[in-house]
Coordinates of C-alpha atoms in Angstrom, one line a residue:
M1 CA -83.9 15.3 18.6
V2 CA -81.0 17.7 20.1
I3 CA -81.3 21.2 18.7
K4 CA -77.9 22.4 17.6
N5 CA -76.8 26.0 18.1
N6 CA -76.7 26.7 14.3
D7 CA -80.5 26.1 14.1
Y8 CA -81.4 29.6 15.3
H9 CA -82.5 32.1 12.7
P10 CA -79.7 33.9 11.0
M11 CA -81.1 37.4 11.6
N12 CA -79.7 38.8 14.8
K13 CA -79.2 41.8 16.9
G14 CA -83.0 41.9 17.6
F15 CA -84.1 42.4 14.1
Y16 CA -86.1 39.2 13.6
I17 CA -87.9 40.0 17.0
A18 CA -88.6 43.5 16.0
S19 CA -89.9 42.2 12.4
Q20 CA -92.1 39.8 14.1
I21 CA -93.6 42.4 16.3
L22 CA -94.0 44.8 13.5
R23 CA -95.2 42.5 10.7
R24 CA -97.1 39.7 12.2
P25 CA -100.3 39.3 14.1
W26 CA -100.0 37.6 17.4
A27 CA -101.9 35.1 19.4
I28 CA -100.6 36.0 22.9
D29 CA -101.6 36.6 26.4
F30 CA -102.1 40.4 26.5
R31 CA -100.6 40.6 30.1
F32 CA -97.3 39.1 28.9
A33 CA -97.3 41.5 25.9
E34 CA -97.8 44.5 28.2
A35 CA -95.1 43.3 30.7
H36 CA -92.6 43.2 27.8
K37 CA -93.5 46.1 25.8
H38 CA -90.1 47.8 26.9
I39 CA -88.3 45.3 24.7
P40 CA -89.6 46.7 21.4
N41 CA -89.3 50.3 22.7
M42 CA -85.4 49.3 23.4
L43 CA -85.1 48.0 19.9
F44 CA -86.8 51.1 18.2
S45 CA -84.7 53.4 20.2
G46 CA -81.5 51.8 18.5
L47 CA -80.4 49.5 21.3
S48 CA -79.0 46.2 19.9
F49 CA -78.5 42.8 21.5
D50 CA -75.0 41.5 21.2
T51 CA -74.8 38.1 19.3
R52 CA -72.5 35.7 21.0
E53 CA -70.6 32.9 19.1
D54 CA -71.0 30.7 22.0
L55 CA -74.8 30.6 22.1
K56 CA -76.5 28.4 24.7
H57 CA -79.8 26.8 24.9
D58 CA -82.1 27.5 27.8
K59 CA -82.0 24.0 29.2
R60 CA -85.8 24.1 29.9
S61 CA -86.3 24.1 26.3
I62 CA -84.3 21.0 25.3
P63 CA -86.3 18.1 24.5
F64 CA -85.5 15.0 26.8
L65 CA -86.3 11.4 27.2
I66 CA -88.0 9.6 30.2
Q67 CA -86.8 6.0 29.8
D68 CA -88.5 4.6 32.9
A69 CA -92.1 5.9 33.5
R70 CA -91.8 5.2 37.3
K71 CA -88.9 7.6 37.5
P72 CA -90.1 10.6 35.4
Y73 CA -87.5 12.9 36.9
T74 CA -84.5 10.8 35.6
Q75 CA -84.1 12.7 32.4
S76 CA -81.9 11.8 29.6
Y77 CA -80.8 14.6 27.3
I78 CA -79.7 12.3 24.4
D79 CA -80.6 12.2 20.9
F80 CA -83.9 10.4 20.1
S81 CA -82.1 7.8 18.0
D82 CA -80.6 6.5 21.3
A83 CA -83.9 5.9 22.9
S84 CA -84.5 2.7 24.6
E85 CA -87.8 0.8 23.9
G86 CA -90.9 2.2 25.6
S87 CA -89.1 5.7 26.1
I88 CA -91.3 8.8 26.5
A89 CA -90.2 11.9 24.6
V90 CA -90.7 15.2 26.6
I91 CA -90.9 18.4 24.4
P92 CA -90.7 21.6 26.2
V93 CA -93.2 24.5 24.8
I94 CA -91.6 27.3 26.8
G95 CA -91.9 31.2 26.5
P96 CA -93.1 33.2 23.7
L97 CA -93.3 31.4 20.5
M98 CA -92.0 32.5 17.1
K99 CA -91.8 30.5 13.8
F100 CA -88.0 30.1 13.9
D101 CA -85.4 29.9 16.7
V102 CA -84.1 33.3 18.0
E103 CA -81.2 34.5 19.9
D104 CA -81.9 36.6 22.9
C105 CA -79.1 37.9 25.0
G106 CA -76.8 35.0 24.3
M107 CA -79.7 32.5 24.7
V108 CA -81.4 30.6 21.9
T109 CA -85.2 30.2 22.3
V110 CA -86.5 27.2 20.3
G111 CA -89.0 28.2 17.5
M112 CA -92.1 26.3 16.4
S113 CA -90.3 25.0 13.3
S114 CA -87.9 23.1 15.4
L115 CA -90.5 22.2 17.9
G116 CA -92.3 20.5 15.1
R117 CA -89.2 18.6 13.7
A118 CA -88.7 17.4 17.4
I119 CA -92.3 16.0 17.6
Q120 CA -92.0 14.3 14.1
D121 CA -88.6 12.9 14.9
A122 CA -90.2 11.3 18.3
D123 CA -93.2 10.2 16.4
E124 CA -91.2 8.3 13.8
N125 CA -88.9 6.7 16.3
P126 CA -90.1 3.1 17.0
N127 CA -88.7 2.9 20.5
I128 CA -90.6 6.1 21.6
S129 CA -94.0 5.1 22.9
S130 CA -95.7 8.5 23.5
I131 CA -95.0 12.3 23.6
I132 CA -95.3 14.8 26.3
L133 CA -95.5 18.6 25.5
Y134 CA -94.2 20.4 28.7
M135 CA -95.9 23.7 28.2
D136 CA -95.6 27.1 29.8
T137 CA -96.2 29.7 27.2
P138 CA -98.1 32.9 26.7
G139 CA -98.7 32.2 23.0
G140 CA -96.6 33.8 20.2
T141 CA -97.0 34.8 16.4
V142 CA -99.8 33.3 14.3
D143 CA -97.2 32.6 11.7
G144 CA -96.1 29.1 12.6
T145 CA -98.9 28.1 15.2
Q146 CA -101.2 26.4 12.8
S147 CA -98.4 24.2 11.3
L148 CA -97.2 23.1 14.8
A149 CA -100.7 22.5 15.9
D150 CA -101.3 20.3 12.7
I151 CA -98.2 18.3 13.5
V152 CA -99.4 17.6 16.9
A153 CA -103.0 16.6 15.5
K154 CA -101.3 14.0 13.0
T155 CA -99.0 12.2 15.3
S156 CA -99.6 8.6 15.3
K157 CA -98.5 8.2 19.0
P158 CA -100.3 9.6 21.9
V159 CA -99.4 13.2 22.8
V160 CA -100.3 14.5 26.4
T161 CA -99.8 18.2 27.1
F162 CA -98.7 19.0 30.6
V163 CA -99.3 22.7 31.5
D164 CA -96.8 24.0 34.1
G165 CA -97.9 27.6 34.7
L166 CA -99.6 29.0 31.6
M167 CA -101.0 27.8 28.3
A168 CA -102.4 30.8 26.5
S169 CA -103.6 31.9 23.1
A170 CA -101.2 30.1 20.5
G171 CA -100.3 27.7 23.1
M172 CA -104.0 26.7 23.6
W173 CA -104.3 26.3 19.9
I174 CA -101.2 23.9 19.8
G175 CA -102.1 22.1 23.2
S176 CA -105.9 21.5 22.2
Q177 CA -104.7 19.2 19.2
S178 CA -103.1 16.7 21.8
D179 CA -104.9 13.7 23.0
Y180 CA -104.9 14.7 26.7
I181 CA -104.3 18.0 28.6
I182 CA -103.3 18.1 32.5
A183 CA -102.9 21.3 34.3
E184 CA -100.3 21.2 37.2
N185 CA -102.5 22.8 39.9
T186 CA -105.5 24.8 40.3
T187 CA -104.0 28.1 39.7
T188 CA -102.5 27.0 36.4
E189 CA -103.9 29.4 33.7
I190 CA -105.5 28.2 30.5
G191 CA -107.2 29.9 27.5
S192 CA -106.8 33.3 25.9
I193 CA -108.5 32.0 22.7
G194 CA -108.1 35.0 20.6
V195 CA -105.8 37.0 18.3
C196 CA -104.5 40.6 18.7
Y197 CA -102.7 43.1 16.5
S198 CA -100.6 45.9 17.7
F199 CA -98.1 48.4 16.5
F200 CA -96.4 51.6 17.4
D201 CA -97.2 54.7 15.7
N202 CA -94.4 57.3 16.1
L203 CA -95.3 59.4 13.0
K204 CA -96.4 62.3 15.0
Q205 CA -92.9 62.2 16.9
L206 CA -91.0 62.0 13.5
E207 CA -93.1 64.9 12.2
A208 CA -92.4 67.0 15.3
E209 CA -88.7 66.4 14.4
G210 CA -89.2 67.5 10.9
T211 CA -89.7 64.2 9.3
T212 CA -92.4 63.7 6.5
F213 CA -93.8 60.6 5.7
H214 CA -95.0 59.7 2.2
Y215 CA -96.9 56.6 0.9
I216 CA -97.3 56.3 -2.7
V217 CA -99.2 53.6 -4.6
P218 CA -100.5 53.3 -8.2
D219 CA -104.2 52.9 -8.9
E220 CA -103.5 49.2 -9.9
S221 CA -102.2 48.7 -6.3
A222 CA -105.0 50.5 -4.4
D223 CA -105.4 47.6 -1.9
K224 CA -101.6 47.4 -1.2
N225 CA -101.4 47.7 2.6
A226 CA -104.8 49.3 2.7
T227 CA -106.0 47.8 6.0
F228 CA -102.8 48.9 7.8
M229 CA -102.9 52.4 6.4
A230 CA -106.4 52.6 7.6
A231 CA -105.5 51.4 11.1
L232 CA -102.9 54.2 11.0
K233 CA -105.8 56.6 10.7
G234 CA -107.6 54.9 13.5
E235 CA -109.9 53.1 11.1
Y236 CA -109.7 49.5 12.6
G237 CA -112.7 47.9 10.8
P238 CA -110.9 46.7 7.7
I239 CA -107.9 45.0 9.5
I240 CA -110.4 43.3 11.9
E241 CA -112.5 42.0 9.1
S242 CA -109.8 41.0 6.6
E243 CA -107.3 39.5 9.0
L244 CA -108.2 39.4 12.7
R245 CA -111.7 37.9 12.5
P246 CA -110.9 35.1 10.0
L247 CA -107.8 34.2 12.1
V248 CA -109.8 34.1 15.3
N249 CA -112.5 31.9 13.6
M250 CA -109.9 29.5 12.4
F251 CA -108.5 29.4 15.9
R252 CA -111.9 28.6 17.5
D253 CA -112.6 25.9 14.9
E254 CA -109.3 24.3 15.5
V255 CA -109.8 24.3 19.4
N256 CA -113.5 23.1 19.1
T257 CA -112.5 20.2 17.0
G258 CA -109.5 19.3 19.0
R259 CA -111.3 19.3 22.4
N260 CA -114.5 17.8 20.9
G261 CA -116.7 20.8 21.8
V262 CA -116.0 24.0 23.7
E263 CA -118.6 26.5 24.5
T264 CA -118.4 29.8 22.7
S265 CA -118.5 31.6 25.9
A266 CA -115.1 30.0 26.8
M267 CA -113.5 31.2 23.5
T268 CA -113.8 35.3 23.9
G269 CA -110.1 35.7 24.9
K270 CA -110.5 35.1 28.7
V271 CA -107.7 33.3 30.8
F272 CA -109.2 30.6 33.3
F273 CA -107.8 29.1 36.3
A274 CA -107.4 25.3 35.9
F275 CA -110.6 24.3 37.9
E276 CA -112.7 26.8 35.5
A277 CA -110.9 25.5 32.5
L278 CA -111.8 22.0 33.4
Q279 CA -115.6 23.1 33.6
H280 CA -115.2 24.5 30.1
N281 CA -113.6 21.3 28.6
L282 CA -110.4 23.1 27.9
I283 CA -108.4 20.6 29.9
D284 CA -109.0 16.9 30.9
E285 CA -107.7 17.0 34.6
I286 CA -105.5 18.6 37.2
G287 CA -102.3 16.6 38.3
N288 CA -98.6 16.8 38.6
F289 CA -96.0 15.7 36.1
Q290 CA -95.9 12.0 37.4
R291 CA -99.6 11.9 36.3
A292 CA -98.8 13.1 32.9
V293 CA -96.1 10.6 32.4
D294 CA -98.7 7.8 33.8
K295 CA -101.2 8.9 31.4
A296 CA -98.8 9.0 28.5
S297 CA -97.8 5.4 29.4
E298 CA -101.4 4.3 29.6
L299 CA -102.4 5.8 26.4
A300 CA -99.5 4.1 24.6
T301 CA -100.4 0.8 26.1
N302 CA -104.0 1.1 25.1
Q303 CA -103.0 2.0 21.5
K304 CA -100.7 -1.0 21.5
Q305 CA -103.5 -3.3 22.7
K306 CA -105.9 -1.9 20.3
L307 CA -103.5 -2.4 17.5
F308 CA -102.8 -6.0 18.6
Q309 CA -106.7 -6.7 18.9
N310 CA -107.1 -5.3 15.5
S311 CA -104.3 -7.4 13.9
K312 CA -106.8 -10.2 12.9
K313 CA -109.5 -7.7 11.8
N314 CA -106.6 -6.1 9.9
M315 CA -105.8 -9.2 8.0
K316 CA -109.6 -10.0 7.5
T317 CA -110.0 -6.6 5.9
F318 CA -107.0 -7.0 3.7
T319 CA -108.3 -10.3 2.6
K320 CA -111.6 -8.6 1.7
L321 CA -110.0 -5.9 -0.1
S322 CA -107.9 -8.3 -1.9
A323 CA -111.0 -10.3 -3.1
I324 CA -112.7 -7.1 -4.2
L325 CA -109.9 -5.3 -5.8
A326 CA -108.0 -8.3 -6.9
L327 CA -104.9 -6.7 -4.8
S328 CA -103.4 -10.3 -4.4
E329 CA -102.6 -10.4 -8.1
I330 CA -101.8 -6.8 -8.6
L331 CA -99.6 -6.7 -5.5
Q332 CA -98.4 -10.3 -6.1
V333 CA -99.3 -11.1 -2.5
E334 CA -99.0 -14.8 -2.1
D335 CA -99.7 -15.2 1.7
T336 CA -102.2 -12.9 3.2
S337 CA -101.3 -14.1 6.6
A338 CA -98.2 -12.2 6.5
S339 CA -98.0 -9.1 8.5
T340 CA -99.6 -6.0 6.6
A341 CA -99.6 -2.6 8.3
F342 CA -102.6 -0.6 8.5
T343 CA -103.2 2.2 11.1
V344 CA -106.1 2.1 13.5
E345 CA -107.7 4.8 11.5
Q346 CA -107.3 3.1 8.3
I347 CA -108.7 -0.1 9.6
E348 CA -111.8 1.7 11.1
A349 CA -112.3 3.6 7.9
I350 CA -112.1 0.4 5.8
E351 CA -114.4 -1.7 8.0
S352 CA -116.9 1.2 8.0
A353 CA -116.7 1.2 4.2
L354 CA -117.2 -2.6 4.1
I355 CA -120.1 -2.4 6.6
S356 CA -121.7 0.3 4.7
G357 CA -121.3 -1.7 1.5
E358 CA -122.8 -4.8 3.1
A359 CA -125.7 -2.8 4.4
D360 CA -126.3 -1.5 0.9
L361 CA -126.0 -5.1 -0.8
S362 CA -128.4 -6.4 1.8
L363 CA -130.9 -3.6 1.1
L364 CA -130.5 -4.2 -2.7
Q365 CA -131.0 -7.8 -2.1
Q366 CA -134.2 -7.4 -0.4
R367 CA -135.5 -4.9 -3.0
L368 CA -134.5 -7.7 -5.6
A369 CA -136.6 -10.3 -3.6
E370 CA -139.5 -8.0 -3.3
T371 CA -139.3 -7.4 -7.1
E372 CA -139.0 -11.1 -7.9
T373 CA -142.2 -11.7 -5.7
E374 CA -144.1 -8.9 -7.4
R375 CA -143.0 -10.4 -10.8
D376 CA -144.3 -13.9 -10.0
N377 CA -147.6 -12.4 -8.8
L378 CA -148.0 -10.5 -12.0
T379 CA -147.2 -13.6 -14.0
A380 CA -149.8 -15.6 -12.3
Q381 CA -152.3 -12.9 -13.0
V382 CA -151.2 -13.0 -16.7
T383 CA -151.7 -16.7 -16.8
T384 CA -155.1 -16.6 -15.4
I385 CA -156.1 -13.8 -17.8
Q386 CA -154.7 -15.8 -20.7
A387 CA -156.7 -18.9 -19.7
D388 CA -160.0 -16.8 -19.5
L389 CA -159.2 -15.4 -22.7
D390 CA -158.6 -18.8 -24.3
T391 CA -162.0 -20.0 -22.9
A392 CA -163.7 -17.0 -24.3
T393 CA -162.1 -17.5 -27.8
S394 CA -163.3 -21.0 -27.9
R395 CA -166.8 -20.0 -26.8
V396 CA -166.9 -17.4 -29.5
A397 CA -165.8 -20.0 -32.1
E398 CA -168.4 -22.3 -30.9
V399 CA -171.1 -19.6 -31.2
E400 CA -169.9 -18.5 -34.8
G401 CA -170.2 -22.3 -35.7
Q402 CA -173.8 -22.5 -34.4
I403 CA -174.6 -19.1 -36.3
V404 CA -173.1 -20.4 -39.5
T405 CA -175.1 -23.8 -39.2
Q406 CA -178.3 -21.8 -38.5
A407 CA -177.7 -19.5 -41.5
A408 CA -177.2 -22.6 -43.7
R409 CA -180.4 -24.2 -42.5
I410 CA -182.5 -21.2 -43.0
A411 CA -181.3 -20.9 -46.5
E412 CA -182.1 -24.5 -47.0
L413 CA -185.7 -23.9 -45.9
E414 CA -186.2 -20.9 -47.9
Q415 CA -185.1 -22.8 -51.2
D416 CA -187.1 -26.0 -50.5
P417 CA -189.8 -25.6 -47.9
P418 CA -191.3 -29.0 -46.7
A419 CA -195.0 -29.7 -47.5
V420 CA -197.2 -28.8 -44.6
V421 CA -200.5 -30.9 -44.3
V422 CA -203.2 -29.2 -42.3
T423 CA -206.2 -31.6 -41.2
T424 CA -209.2 -30.7 -39.5
T425 CA -210.4 -32.9 -36.6
T426 CA -213.8 -33.2 -35.3
D427 CA -213.0 -30.9 -32.3
N428 CA -211.6 -28.3 -34.8
E429 CA -208.0 -28.7 -33.6
D430 CA -205.3 -28.3 -36.0
K431 CA -203.2 -31.2 -36.6
V432 CA -199.8 -30.8 -38.2
N433 CA -198.2 -33.5 -40.3
D434 CA -195.8 -35.7 -38.7
N435 CA -193.2 -34.3 -41.0
V436 CA -193.6 -30.8 -39.6
S437 CA -194.0 -31.8 -36.1
S438 CA -190.9 -33.7 -36.0
D439 CA -188.8 -30.7 -37.4
P440 CA -188.5 -27.8 -34.9
D441 CA -187.4 -25.5 -37.7
A442 CA -190.3 -26.5 -39.6
Q443 CA -192.6 -25.9 -36.8
K444 CA -191.4 -22.3 -36.5
I445 CA -191.8 -21.6 -40.3
F446 CA -195.5 -23.2 -40.1
K447 CA -196.5 -21.2 -37.1
T448 CA -195.2 -18.1 -39.0
F449 CA -197.2 -19.1 -41.9
Q450 CA -200.3 -19.7 -39.9
A451 CA -199.9 -16.4 -38.5
I452 CA -199.8 -14.7 -42.0
S453 CA -202.4 -16.7 -43.8
G454 CA -204.8 -17.3 -41.0
A455 CA -204.6 -20.9 -41.9
K456 CA -206.2 -23.4 -39.5

């Protein structure tokens, strides 16, 4: 993308810069702010910057292409649409950053909105393999920083940040979202993870000149500018708690996520030399621009190989999804061997979900088998118990039959007892008639009779 002259913000004569200084919190290296504090003083004193019709871009801020990784300094300032296959897009992030392009003394400084569009254009161009952010910035306004950082984080192509001089504050926020960070040398400065809020208070000067300042709000708007008015009175707590602390926490979270872990001690606003930044995981290595180009090419090659290796996995995953969701019918896919585009992240997410689903299914199948075994054991126990019950029932029926038979016999004997003949032998032993001795029931009755009557 070539940024055209009419891309700069329409506000001119320093108004936009002054507005940003007065109205917006900044994530910027304090040394830079101190070194340039004369500029707002000039603006507030009434000095204006002439706006020229023949505005020019600082050549350092114009995106360019490297079409041969072996010749990184053979740069082509052409539109990205003309890029040859395998080109590397280099997008400079230079100077203090503001949301929109601004004109400063006849030069246009590229804003974060334009930088974001350039990154997106490069990412969408099929002939561009990777992107390098060529960074030398003290930071800038919070407004626009997170949007640009999000664009960097969401690019589908590898992004390498090359730091030539300084990557501080908002620059650190943006650079931390790239895939790899290289600092040019050991004296390159990295960090300043923090935010600040500054303003000029010239009320006393105006009052000395006879000017009275009035600020009026209705009760319904009691919180209107309350934190700023408190700060004018020297009460900084409200503006810290409501604005600065939430911002710095967001800043820290983004850096920590982008860099896969940064110690809290490295996120207190301090600026580190590159060798210290390397120890704190704020950068990945120290090397020259050629190294940044080589790394961008390496990451692009690795990504391409990974996509190629995942092509079969991609199709297997699509086939599984088609079977599960009946996508082949819904989407009218007749040949699943045809190319179907999935990103690496989508493939990994789908595979993870399928693996998790298969694991859950395996666990359910195991539990089902255990339940079926337990059911079979219980069925066998019930069968055994039922057999015992049947045997017991049969025995009860048998005993009940015997009882009925005995009761009938007793009744019969009570109605018609058999004749009992008692004879006395020479040795006085009792002899029972054969009719009695041959009948067990009769014997019992006879003995009972003997006991009662004393018969011999």
